[in-house]
Coordinates of C-alpha atoms in Angstrom, one line a residue:
X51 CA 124.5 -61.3 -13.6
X52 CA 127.9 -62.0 -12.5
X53 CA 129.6 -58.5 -12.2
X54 CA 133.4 -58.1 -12.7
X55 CA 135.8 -56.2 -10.8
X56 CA 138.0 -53.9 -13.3
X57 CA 141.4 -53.2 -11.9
X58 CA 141.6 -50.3 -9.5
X59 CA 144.0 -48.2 -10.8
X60 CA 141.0 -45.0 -11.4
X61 CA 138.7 -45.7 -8.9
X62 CA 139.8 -42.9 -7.2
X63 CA 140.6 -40.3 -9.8
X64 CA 140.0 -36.6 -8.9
X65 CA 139.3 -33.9 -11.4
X66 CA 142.1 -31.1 -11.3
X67 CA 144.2 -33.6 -10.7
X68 CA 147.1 -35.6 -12.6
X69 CA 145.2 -38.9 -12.0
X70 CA 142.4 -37.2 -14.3
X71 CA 144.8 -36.3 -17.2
X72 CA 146.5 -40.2 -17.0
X73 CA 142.9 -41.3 -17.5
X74 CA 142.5 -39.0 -20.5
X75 CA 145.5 -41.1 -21.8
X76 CA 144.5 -44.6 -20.6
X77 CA 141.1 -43.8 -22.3
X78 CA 142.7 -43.0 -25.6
X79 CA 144.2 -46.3 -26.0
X80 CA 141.4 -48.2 -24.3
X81 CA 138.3 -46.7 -26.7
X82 CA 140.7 -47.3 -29.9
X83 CA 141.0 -50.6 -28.9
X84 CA 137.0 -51.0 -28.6
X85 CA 136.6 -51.9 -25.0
X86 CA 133.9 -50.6 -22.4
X87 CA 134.7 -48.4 -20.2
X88 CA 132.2 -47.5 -17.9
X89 CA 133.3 -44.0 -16.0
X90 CA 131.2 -42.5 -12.7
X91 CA 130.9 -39.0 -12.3
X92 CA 130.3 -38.3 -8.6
X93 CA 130.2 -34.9 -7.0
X94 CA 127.2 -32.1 -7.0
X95 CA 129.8 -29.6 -8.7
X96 CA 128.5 -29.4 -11.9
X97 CA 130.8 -26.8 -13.8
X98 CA 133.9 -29.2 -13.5
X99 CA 132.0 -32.0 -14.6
X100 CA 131.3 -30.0 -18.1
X101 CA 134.8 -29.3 -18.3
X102 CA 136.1 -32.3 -17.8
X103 CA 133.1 -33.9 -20.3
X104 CA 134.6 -31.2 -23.2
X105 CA 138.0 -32.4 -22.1
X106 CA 137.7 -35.9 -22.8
X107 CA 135.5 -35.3 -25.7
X108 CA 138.0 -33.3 -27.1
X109 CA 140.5 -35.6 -26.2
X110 CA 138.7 -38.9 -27.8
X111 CA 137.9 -36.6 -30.6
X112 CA 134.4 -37.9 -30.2
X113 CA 130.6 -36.1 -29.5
X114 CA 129.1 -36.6 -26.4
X115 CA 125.0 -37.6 -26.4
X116 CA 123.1 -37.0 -23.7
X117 CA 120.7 -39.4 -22.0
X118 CA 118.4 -38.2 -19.1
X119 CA 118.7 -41.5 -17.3
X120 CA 115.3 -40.7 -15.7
X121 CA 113.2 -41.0 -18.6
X122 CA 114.4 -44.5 -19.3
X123 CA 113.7 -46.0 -15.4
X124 CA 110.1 -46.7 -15.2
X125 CA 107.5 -47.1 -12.7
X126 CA 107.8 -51.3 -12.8
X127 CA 110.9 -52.9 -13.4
X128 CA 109.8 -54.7 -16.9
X129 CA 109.2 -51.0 -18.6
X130 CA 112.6 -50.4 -17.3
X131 CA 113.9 -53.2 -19.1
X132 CA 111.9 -52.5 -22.1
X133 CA 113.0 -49.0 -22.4
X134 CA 116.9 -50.0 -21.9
X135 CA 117.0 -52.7 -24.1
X136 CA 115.0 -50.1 -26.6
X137 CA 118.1 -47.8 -25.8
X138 CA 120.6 -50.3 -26.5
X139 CA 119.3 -52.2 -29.6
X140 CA 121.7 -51.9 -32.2
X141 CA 124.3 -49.8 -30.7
X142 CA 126.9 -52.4 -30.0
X143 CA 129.5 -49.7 -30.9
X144 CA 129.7 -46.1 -31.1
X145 CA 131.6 -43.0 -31.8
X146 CA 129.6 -40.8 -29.2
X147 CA 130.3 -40.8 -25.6
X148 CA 127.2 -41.9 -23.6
X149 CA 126.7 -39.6 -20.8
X150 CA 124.0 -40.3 -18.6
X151 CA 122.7 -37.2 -16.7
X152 CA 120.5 -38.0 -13.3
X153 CA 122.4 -41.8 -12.8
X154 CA 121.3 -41.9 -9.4
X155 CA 117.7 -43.0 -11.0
X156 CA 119.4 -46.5 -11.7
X157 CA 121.3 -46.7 -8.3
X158 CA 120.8 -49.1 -5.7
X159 CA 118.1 -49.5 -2.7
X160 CA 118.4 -49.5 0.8
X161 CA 117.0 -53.1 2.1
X162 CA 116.3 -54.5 5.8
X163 CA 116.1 -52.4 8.7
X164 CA 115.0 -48.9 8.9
X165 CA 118.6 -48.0 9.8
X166 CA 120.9 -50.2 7.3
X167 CA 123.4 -47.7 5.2
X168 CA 124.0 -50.3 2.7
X169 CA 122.6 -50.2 -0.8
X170 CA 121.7 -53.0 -3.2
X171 CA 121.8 -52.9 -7.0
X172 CA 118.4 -53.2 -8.1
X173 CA 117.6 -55.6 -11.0
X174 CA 117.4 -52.6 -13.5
X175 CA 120.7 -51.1 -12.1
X176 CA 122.1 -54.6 -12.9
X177 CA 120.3 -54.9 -16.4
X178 CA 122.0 -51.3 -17.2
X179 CA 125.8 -52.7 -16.5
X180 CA 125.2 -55.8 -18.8
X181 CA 123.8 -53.7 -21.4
X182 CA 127.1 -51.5 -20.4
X183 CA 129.4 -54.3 -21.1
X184 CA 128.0 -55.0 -24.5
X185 CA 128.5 -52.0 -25.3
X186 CA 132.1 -51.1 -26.9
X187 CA 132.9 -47.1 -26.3
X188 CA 132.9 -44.9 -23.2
X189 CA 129.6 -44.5 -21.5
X190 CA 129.7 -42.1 -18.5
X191 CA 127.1 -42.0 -15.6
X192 CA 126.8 -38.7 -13.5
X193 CA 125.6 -39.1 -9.7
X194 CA 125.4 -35.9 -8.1
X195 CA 125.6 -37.7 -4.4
X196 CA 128.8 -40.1 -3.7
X197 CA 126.5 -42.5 -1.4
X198 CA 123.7 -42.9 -4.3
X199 CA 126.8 -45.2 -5.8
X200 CA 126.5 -48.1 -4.5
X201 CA 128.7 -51.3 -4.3
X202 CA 127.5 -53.2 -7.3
X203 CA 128.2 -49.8 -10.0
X204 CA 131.6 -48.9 -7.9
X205 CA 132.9 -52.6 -8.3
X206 CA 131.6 -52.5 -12.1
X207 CA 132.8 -49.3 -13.2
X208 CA 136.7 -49.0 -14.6
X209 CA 137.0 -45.4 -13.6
X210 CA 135.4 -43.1 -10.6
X211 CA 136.1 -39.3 -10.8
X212 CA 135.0 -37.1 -8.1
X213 CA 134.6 -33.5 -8.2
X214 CA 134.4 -31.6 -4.8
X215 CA 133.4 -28.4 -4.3
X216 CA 136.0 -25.7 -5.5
X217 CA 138.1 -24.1 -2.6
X218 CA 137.0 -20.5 -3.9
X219 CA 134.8 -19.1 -1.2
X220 CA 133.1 -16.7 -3.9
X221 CA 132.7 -20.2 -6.3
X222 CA 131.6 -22.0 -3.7
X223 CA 129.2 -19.4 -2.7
X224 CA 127.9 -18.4 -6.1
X225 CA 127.7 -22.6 -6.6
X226 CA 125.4 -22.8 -3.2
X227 CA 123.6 -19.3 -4.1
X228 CA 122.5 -20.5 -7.7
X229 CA 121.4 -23.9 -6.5
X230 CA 119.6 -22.5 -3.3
X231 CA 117.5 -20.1 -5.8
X232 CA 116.8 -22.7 -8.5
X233 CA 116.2 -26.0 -5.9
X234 CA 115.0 -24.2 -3.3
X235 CA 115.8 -26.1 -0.1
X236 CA 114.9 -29.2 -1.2
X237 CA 117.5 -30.8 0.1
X238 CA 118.1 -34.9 -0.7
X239 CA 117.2 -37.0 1.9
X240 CA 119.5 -39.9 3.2
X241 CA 119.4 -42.7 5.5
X242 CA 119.8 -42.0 8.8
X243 CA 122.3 -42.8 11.0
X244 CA 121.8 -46.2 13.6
X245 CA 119.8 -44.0 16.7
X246 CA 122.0 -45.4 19.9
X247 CA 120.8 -47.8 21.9
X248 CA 119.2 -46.8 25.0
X249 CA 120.1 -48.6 28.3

């Protein structure tokens, strides 16, 4: 599927910000006009991401549904497809913002060497934006990790809003504390850096 590049005037929106609220107003416009707009939610800070989900809820005057993007991605690619185009069937517009939790579970692969740090869009990743595209409203994908975004859903998507970490040390701490006690230390495990050559 060919994927198009949207302008990039919000692909590099931060929350807290006053490239967040010209977003709020670009969206207004752009949803009343039944477009897609595909939005990524990247950052592990959930709090601002809920506020900024009742923000532009409020905003759009619309409800929000909630899709647990893991329960649609299957174990072979085909019940992937199957339960997508399931998802999708019939819902060619909506008055609900789409906001799918756990994104990541669509994102791309790593390929080739043991040490690449690029990702590829898998062929469900690239069955998800055409279904996207179809699909006239807002639909908004949350990936708690900025490098689980790859190219091919960063070139595709119209608007990227990051939340970092507050600057509060208490938030910040109470944000690591809560997580630490409910994920353990089960941290997320990346690629590894290219090991130097030895001469």
């Amino acid at each position: 599927m060919d994927i198009e590049t949207p302008a990039d005037e919000f692909k590099d929106v931060s929350y807290n910000d006053s490239s967040f609220d010209e977003l709020k107003k670009h969206l207004v416009s752009e949803i009343d006009n039944k477009h897609h707009h595909l939005c990524l939610f990247l950052g592990t800070y959930k709090p601002n991401k809920e506020i900024a989900l009742e923000d532009l809820a409020s905003t759009l005057d619309r409800e929000v549904k909630f899709i647990d993007t893991s329960e649609l991605v299957g174990r072979v690619e085909s019940e992937t497809f199957e339960q997508l185009d399931h998802f999708f069937k019939g819902l060619e517009e909506s008055d609900e913002i789409l906001y799918f939790d756990n994104g990541d579970k669509l994102c791309g692969v790593y390929t080739g060497n043991t040490h690449s740090r690029v990702k590829y869009a898998t062929p469900e990743e690239r069955h998800f934006l055409k279904k996207v595209k179809a699909f006239e409203g807002l639909v908004i994908v949350d990936i708690p990790e900025y490098i689980d975004a790859d190219k091919t859903l960063r070139r595709a998507a119209q608007s990227i809003v990051s939340f970092e970490l507050p600057k509060s040390t208490f938030k910040r701490f109470m944000w690591h504390l809560k997580n630490y006690s409910f994920n353990g230390n089960d941290l997320k495990t990346k690629r590894p850096k290219a090991d130097l050559e030895i001469t």
